[in-house]
One Martini backbone bead per residue (centre of mass of N, CA, C, O) as a GRO file, in nm:
protein
  324
    1UNK     BB    1  12.417   2.156   1.600
    2UNK     BB    2  12.677   1.966   1.619
    3UNK     BB    3  12.750   2.049   1.895
    4UNK     BB    4  12.459   2.030   2.060
    5UNK     BB    5  12.404   1.746   2.014
    6UNK     BB    6  12.739   1.619   2.038
    7UNK     BB    7  12.873   1.703   2.261
    8UNK     BB    8  13.116   1.741   2.512
    9UNK     BB    9  13.203   1.586   2.847
   10UNK     BB   10  13.325   1.599   3.138
   11UNK     BB   11  13.458   1.335   3.344
   12UNK     BB   12  13.441   1.151   3.680
   13UNK     BB   13  13.546   0.796   3.697
   14UNK     BB   14  13.448   0.516   3.598
   15UNK     BB   15  13.487   0.284   3.409
   16UNK     BB   16  13.268   0.266   3.140
   17UNK     BB   17  12.949   0.222   2.965
   18UNK     BB   18  12.716   0.387   2.838
   19UNK     BB   19  12.335   0.340   2.796
   20UNK     BB   20  12.175   0.283   2.512
   21UNK     BB   21  11.872   0.227   2.464
   22UNK     BB   22  11.698  -0.016   2.234
   23UNK     BB   23  11.416  -0.043   2.320
   24UNK     BB   24  11.099  -0.168   2.272
   25UNK     BB   25  10.760  -0.094   2.391
   26UNK     BB   26  10.628  -0.238   2.151
   27UNK     BB   27  10.402  -0.439   2.032
   28UNK     BB   28  10.247  -0.571   1.799
   29UNK     BB   29   9.964  -0.447   1.858
   30UNK     BB   30  10.033  -0.173   1.861
   31UNK     BB   31  10.132  -0.162   1.546
   32UNK     BB   32   9.838  -0.254   1.436
   33UNK     BB   33   9.722   0.013   1.584
   34UNK     BB   34   9.881   0.237   1.462
   35UNK     BB   35   9.815   0.196   1.159
   36UNK     BB   36   9.518   0.325   1.236
   37UNK     BB   37   9.617   0.596   1.283
   38UNK     BB   38   9.672   0.912   1.329
   39UNK     BB   39   9.939   1.081   1.205
   40UNK     BB   40  10.192   1.272   1.388
   41UNK     BB   41  10.411   1.535   1.323
   42UNK     BB   42  10.645   1.664   1.460
   43UNK     BB   43  10.695   2.008   1.582
   44UNK     BB   44  10.931   2.196   1.659
   45UNK     BB   45  11.064   2.382   1.934
   46UNK     BB   46  11.208   2.628   2.130
   47UNK     BB   47  11.368   2.596   2.397
   48UNK     BB   48  11.392   2.805   2.689
   49UNK     BB   49  11.626   2.668   2.799
   50UNK     BB   50  11.838   2.676   2.566
   51UNK     BB   51  11.816   2.976   2.504
   52UNK     BB   52  11.937   3.065   2.757
   53UNK     BB   53  12.207   2.911   2.788
   54UNK     BB   54  12.299   3.066   2.483
   55UNK     BB   55  12.259   3.363   2.557
   56UNK     BB   56  12.560   3.416   2.488
   57UNK     BB   57  12.838   3.565   2.318
   58UNK     BB   58  12.994   3.264   2.357
   59UNK     BB   59  12.689   3.140   2.236
   60UNK     BB   60  12.626   3.217   1.952
   61UNK     BB   61  12.703   2.972   1.745
   62UNK     BB   62  12.491   2.781   1.906
   63UNK     BB   63  12.256   2.922   1.875
   64UNK     BB   64  12.238   2.924   1.577
   65UNK     BB   65  12.265   2.599   1.516
   66UNK     BB   66  11.988   2.533   1.691
   67UNK     BB   67  11.789   2.698   1.525
   68UNK     BB   68  11.861   2.600   1.226
   69UNK     BB   69  11.771   2.302   1.269
   70UNK     BB   70  11.481   2.372   1.375
   71UNK     BB   71  11.438   2.494   1.075
   72UNK     BB   72  11.517   2.277   0.914
   73UNK     BB   73  11.388   2.021   1.000
   74UNK     BB   74  11.070   2.111   0.973
   75UNK     BB   75  11.112   2.139   0.649
   76UNK     BB   76  11.206   1.834   0.588
   77UNK     BB   77  10.999   1.671   0.734
   78UNK     BB   78  10.725   1.785   0.573
   79UNK     BB   79  10.829   1.615   0.329
   80UNK     BB   80  10.963   1.314   0.415
   81UNK     BB   81  10.736   1.199   0.585
   82UNK     BB   82  10.509   1.157   0.335
   83UNK     BB   83  10.721   1.027   0.130
   84UNK     BB   84  10.818   0.759   0.313
   85UNK     BB   85  10.563   0.746   0.513
   86UNK     BB   86  10.329   0.451   0.482
   87UNK     BB   87  10.154   0.317   0.745
   88UNK     BB   88  10.008   0.584   0.725
   89UNK     BB   89   9.739   0.766   0.583
   90UNK     BB   90   9.702   1.001   0.832
   91UNK     BB   91   9.839   1.350   0.824
   92UNK     BB   92   9.979   1.548   1.102
   93UNK     BB   93  10.065   1.876   1.247
   94UNK     BB   94  10.229   1.911   1.547
   95UNK     BB   95  10.344   2.039   1.806
   96UNK     BB   96  10.456   1.976   2.100
   97UNK     BB   97  10.232   2.128   2.286
   98UNK     BB   98   9.987   2.020   2.155
   99UNK     BB   99  10.090   1.704   2.227
  100UNK     BB  100  10.076   1.750   2.546
  101UNK     BB  101   9.779   1.822   2.552
  102UNK     BB  102   9.663   1.569   2.436
  103UNK     BB  103   9.792   1.381   2.650
  104UNK     BB  104   9.676   1.529   2.916
  105UNK     BB  105   9.380   1.441   2.803
  106UNK     BB  106   9.381   1.146   2.714
  107UNK     BB  107   9.477   1.077   2.413
  108UNK     BB  108   9.434   0.749   2.185
  109UNK     BB  109   9.454   0.834   1.858
  110UNK     BB  110   9.761   0.854   1.801
  111UNK     BB  111  10.049   0.893   1.643
  112UNK     BB  112  10.385   0.942   1.650
  113UNK     BB  113  10.643   1.159   1.481
  114UNK     BB  114  10.999   1.179   1.602
  115UNK     BB  115  11.234   1.373   1.765
  116UNK     BB  116  11.521   1.222   1.930
  117UNK     BB  117  11.712   1.238   2.251
  118UNK     BB  118  11.945   1.012   2.345
  119UNK     BB  119  12.019   0.916   2.688
  120UNK     BB  120  12.181   0.828   2.924
  121UNK     BB  121  12.139   0.591   3.218
  122UNK     BB  122  12.379   0.543   3.372
  123UNK     BB  123  12.697   0.507   3.574
  124UNK     BB  124  12.696   0.534   3.890
  125UNK     BB  125  12.574   0.803   3.881
  126UNK     BB  126  12.647   0.866   3.586
  127UNK     BB  127  12.605   1.156   3.363
  128UNK     BB  128  12.627   1.292   3.069
  129UNK     BB  129  12.565   1.541   2.787
  130UNK     BB  130  12.499   1.334   2.572
  131UNK     BB  131  12.350   1.265   2.217
  132UNK     BB  132  12.119   1.058   2.039
  133UNK     BB  133  11.995   1.088   1.721
  134UNK     BB  134  11.630   1.018   1.683
  135UNK     BB  135  11.351   0.828   1.564
  136UNK     BB  136  11.013   0.813   1.640
  137UNK     BB  137  10.745   0.555   1.725
  138UNK     BB  138  10.429   0.629   1.848
  139UNK     BB  139  10.205   0.653   2.129
  140UNK     BB  140  10.083   0.934   2.251
  141UNK     BB  141  10.051   0.799   2.556
  142UNK     BB  142  10.349   0.758   2.572
  143UNK     BB  143  10.655   0.791   2.704
  144UNK     BB  144  10.887   0.998   2.567
  145UNK     BB  145  11.126   0.808   2.720
  146UNK     BB  146  10.947   0.504   2.581
  147UNK     BB  147  10.955   0.437   2.288
  148UNK     BB  148  10.831   0.188   2.078
  149UNK     BB  149  10.989   0.308   1.860
  150UNK     BB  150  11.354   0.321   1.680
  151UNK     BB  151  11.606   0.525   1.520
  152UNK     BB  152  11.885   0.600   1.428
  153UNK     BB  153  12.066   0.889   1.304
  154UNK     BB  154  12.238   0.996   1.025
  155UNK     BB  155  12.509   1.206   1.123
  156UNK     BB  156  12.708   1.486   0.962
  157UNK     BB  157  12.963   1.597   1.149
  158UNK     BB  158  13.193   1.611   0.876
  159UNK     BB  159  12.997   1.751   0.735
  160UNK     BB  160  12.997   2.089   0.560
  161UNK     BB  161  12.717   2.050   0.549
  162UNK     BB  162  12.444   1.908   0.593
  163UNK     BB  163  12.353   1.680   0.874
  164UNK     BB  164  12.076   1.619   0.682
  165UNK     BB  165  11.954   1.410   0.448
  166UNK     BB  166  11.749   1.289   0.262
  167UNK     BB  167  11.877   0.992   0.263
  168UNK     BB  168  11.875   1.003   0.597
  169UNK     BB  169  11.531   0.998   0.603
  170UNK     BB  170  11.498   0.755   0.441
  171UNK     BB  171  11.635   0.497   0.571
  172UNK     BB  172  11.509   0.549   0.822
  173UNK     BB  173  11.197   0.570   0.757
  174UNK     BB  174  11.204   0.264   0.618
  175UNK     BB  175  11.367   0.083   0.845
  176UNK     BB  176  11.176   0.103   1.065
  177UNK     BB  177  10.915  -0.014   0.904
  178UNK     BB  178  11.015  -0.266   0.849
  179UNK     BB  179  11.079  -0.351   1.138
  180UNK     BB  180  10.733  -0.327   1.193
  181UNK     BB  181  10.677  -0.542   0.971
  182UNK     BB  182  10.807  -0.772   1.124
  183UNK     BB  183  10.687  -0.776   1.373
  184UNK     BB  184  10.404  -0.852   1.271
  185UNK     BB  185  10.468  -1.087   1.112
  186UNK     BB  186  10.601  -1.238   1.387
  187UNK     BB  187  10.504  -1.167   1.658
  188UNK     BB  188  10.796  -1.004   1.723
  189UNK     BB  189  11.011  -0.799   1.936
  190UNK     BB  190  11.240  -0.617   1.777
  191UNK     BB  191  11.537  -0.382   1.743
  192UNK     BB  192  11.719  -0.250   1.553
  193UNK     BB  193  11.990  -0.389   1.617
  194UNK     BB  194  11.858  -0.669   1.546
  195UNK     BB  195  11.734  -0.621   1.290
  196UNK     BB  196  12.005  -0.553   1.115
  197UNK     BB  197  12.143  -0.792   1.164
  198UNK     BB  198  11.958  -1.006   1.043
  199UNK     BB  199  11.971  -0.855   0.753
  200UNK     BB  200  12.268  -0.857   0.729
  201UNK     BB  201  12.294  -1.173   0.715
  202UNK     BB  202  12.095  -1.214   0.484
  203UNK     BB  203  12.265  -0.986   0.267
  204UNK     BB  204  12.539  -0.978   0.194
  205UNK     BB  205  12.566  -1.131  -0.056
  206UNK     BB  206  12.452  -0.873  -0.237
  207UNK     BB  207  12.722  -0.710  -0.265
  208UNK     BB  208  12.792  -0.839  -0.498
  209UNK     BB  209  12.835  -0.634  -0.784
  210UNK     BB  210  12.848  -0.409  -0.639
  211UNK     BB  211  12.830  -0.057  -0.561
  212UNK     BB  212  12.994   0.122  -0.291
  213UNK     BB  213  12.931   0.403  -0.127
  214UNK     BB  214  13.165   0.652   0.053
  215UNK     BB  215  13.232   0.889   0.227
  216UNK     BB  216  13.537   1.038   0.208
  217UNK     BB  217  13.549   1.131   0.540
  218UNK     BB  218  13.567   0.841   0.649
  219UNK     BB  219  13.848   0.801   0.600
  220UNK     BB  220  14.125   0.794   0.786
  221UNK     BB  221  14.337   0.943   0.814
  222UNK     BB  222  14.621   0.856   0.641
  223UNK     BB  223  14.454   0.657   0.459
  224UNK     BB  224  14.395   0.409   0.192
  225UNK     BB  225  14.227   0.376  -0.062
  226UNK     BB  226  14.343   0.145  -0.196
  227UNK     BB  227  14.359  -0.047   0.042
  228UNK     BB  228  14.040  -0.045   0.084
  229UNK     BB  229  13.975  -0.160  -0.198
  230UNK     BB  230  14.134  -0.410  -0.173
  231UNK     BB  231  14.007  -0.545   0.114
  232UNK     BB  232  13.700  -0.546  -0.007
  233UNK     BB  233  13.728  -0.696  -0.326
  234UNK     BB  234  13.556  -0.451  -0.479
  235UNK     BB  235  13.328  -0.196  -0.539
  236UNK     BB  236  13.494   0.094  -0.439
  237UNK     BB  237  13.360   0.434  -0.353
  238UNK     BB  238  13.462   0.773  -0.288
  239UNK     BB  239  13.204   1.020  -0.206
  240UNK     BB  240  13.005   1.256  -0.204
  241UNK     BB  241  12.715   1.334  -0.061
  242UNK     BB  242  12.576   1.413  -0.343
  243UNK     BB  243  12.605   1.115  -0.447
  244UNK     BB  244  12.465   0.948  -0.213
  245UNK     BB  245  12.189   1.082  -0.209
  246UNK     BB  246  12.123   1.026  -0.522
  247UNK     BB  247  12.147   0.721  -0.530
  248UNK     BB  248  11.921   0.683  -0.312
  249UNK     BB  249  11.686   0.844  -0.405
  250UNK     BB  250  11.712   0.703  -0.711
  251UNK     BB  251  11.762   0.393  -0.701
  252UNK     BB  252  12.026   0.274  -0.763
  253UNK     BB  253  12.154   0.038  -0.925
  254UNK     BB  254  12.384  -0.168  -0.774
  255UNK     BB  255  12.370  -0.002  -0.545
  256UNK     BB  256  12.556   0.084  -0.221
  257UNK     BB  257  12.556   0.263   0.082
  258UNK     BB  258  12.712   0.444   0.356
  259UNK     BB  259  12.648   0.483   0.703
  260UNK     BB  260  12.706   0.698   1.007
  261UNK     BB  261  12.586   0.634   1.342
  262UNK     BB  262  12.500   0.695   1.653
  263UNK     BB  263  12.468   0.465   1.986
  264UNK     BB  264  12.651   0.565   2.175
  265UNK     BB  265  12.879   0.571   2.525
  266UNK     BB  266  13.171   0.657   2.623
  267UNK     BB  267  13.347   0.692   2.927
  268UNK     BB  268  13.554   0.764   3.173
  269UNK     BB  269  13.774   0.716   3.374
  270UNK     BB  270  13.960   0.784   3.691
  271UNK     BB  271  14.013   1.011   3.521
  272UNK     BB  272  14.019   1.297   3.332
  273UNK     BB  273  13.773   1.250   3.065
  274UNK     BB  274  13.636   1.224   2.716
  275UNK     BB  275  13.364   1.185   2.613
  276UNK     BB  276  13.191   0.957   2.365
  277UNK     BB  277  13.083   0.848   2.071
  278UNK     BB  278  12.965   0.573   1.941
  279UNK     BB  279  12.957   0.400   1.587
  280UNK     BB  280  12.808   0.290   1.312
  281UNK     BB  281  12.775   0.085   0.992
  282UNK     BB  282  12.558   0.106   0.723
  283UNK     BB  283  12.451  -0.094   0.439
  284UNK     BB  284  12.222   0.023   0.172
  285UNK     BB  285  12.002  -0.050  -0.077
  286UNK     BB  286  11.903   0.176  -0.304
  287UNK     BB  287  11.645  -0.015  -0.461
  288UNK     BB  288  11.532  -0.129  -0.117
  289UNK     BB  289  11.694  -0.053   0.139
  290UNK     BB  290  11.838  -0.271   0.241
  291UNK     BB  291  12.006  -0.411   0.474
  292UNK     BB  292  12.350  -0.556   0.402
  293UNK     BB  293  12.542  -0.404   0.655
  294UNK     BB  294  12.693  -0.439   0.980
  295UNK     BB  295  12.875  -0.224   1.212
  296UNK     BB  296  12.813  -0.331   1.574
  297UNK     BB  297  12.951  -0.350   1.832
  298UNK     BB  298  12.929  -0.524   2.120
  299UNK     BB  299  13.013  -0.380   2.402
  300UNK     BB  300  13.258  -0.227   2.312
  301UNK     BB  301  13.498  -0.391   2.164
  302UNK     BB  302  13.787  -0.485   2.187
  303UNK     BB  303  13.931  -0.304   1.920
  304UNK     BB  304  13.702  -0.150   1.817
  305UNK     BB  305  13.578   0.058   1.562
  306UNK     BB  306  13.373   0.340   1.719
  307UNK     BB  307  13.380   0.565   1.513
  308UNK     BB  308  13.348   0.779   1.225
  309UNK     BB  309  13.572   0.601   1.118
  310UNK     BB  310  13.768   0.429   0.880
  311UNK     BB  311  13.961   0.176   0.779
  312UNK     BB  312  14.082  -0.080   0.635
  313UNK     BB  313  14.000  -0.333   0.780
  314UNK     BB  314  13.690  -0.284   0.780
  315UNK     BB  315  13.666  -0.343   0.473
  316UNK     BB  316  13.763  -0.638   0.488
  317UNK     BB  317  13.522  -0.729   0.693
  318UNK     BB  318  13.309  -0.644   0.481
  319UNK     BB  319  13.399  -0.828   0.268
  320UNK     BB  320  13.360  -1.101   0.468
  321UNK     BB  321  13.091  -1.070   0.580
  322UNK     BB  322  13.149  -0.955   0.910
  323UNK     BB  323  12.900  -0.936   1.160
  324UNK     BB  324  12.871  -0.682   1.429
   0.00000   0.00000   0.00000
């Protein structure tokens, strides 16, 4: 599914940044109402159109990845959604087909928690085939393409193991709920990008004295771990996904972990170019789940590193609590 979800396409067009809209379409009153509803956790189904497209000898591996992802996601989400989602007390499980039928019948009694793929809005009439994986929490009557709330999913495209770990689900589910609770408390809707930035600005100083765990493959090839640690100026460790997962799931004290997630797309220039996803980095406290640091350059700032890798420079930026 790593290839299927994050596939790269060729574009011919004007230089541009493709926009993934971060907008939340729900108001504080909507979220208050959604908390009282029964929650449907959506069970993914294989899309016949995608199966037909991939059902070719040359696409056999992609077809296998696609089917494996759906199977693993459904199995994991059935466990982790009720474990970490606390806004709704009653939970049911329904397939996409069943949810669509309820929506067509004008049902307005459910909230839905689902996996979605965010597509770019297009620039100069041009669109890529790239997607940004996310979780959405929304009213059943809302348009599937205009979710009331959403959060980008950490996606371990570089990992040799599963692309989504329990820690990734935990981080996404708990952070989205914290975002929604902030909206209700402050009677003001702010989307994840602004919420995470605000939390990072408030909490970054709390990183002092904590051990920061970073996936070992996140450091750019050829870069120095020793220099990265020196630049950070604190206790920084490059570890395996298993260590990341265990620390975050078990709420290890005085420890925070770094997650990497795609949040946008950069398109090609006036010649044939490869379009690619851009990534942000977020550090979350293992014990509280709070966002402590955010590196999400706005507008794809010139010179900013928006790849899924980090250099020694970004660790210095983090050590200085410079929020981008």
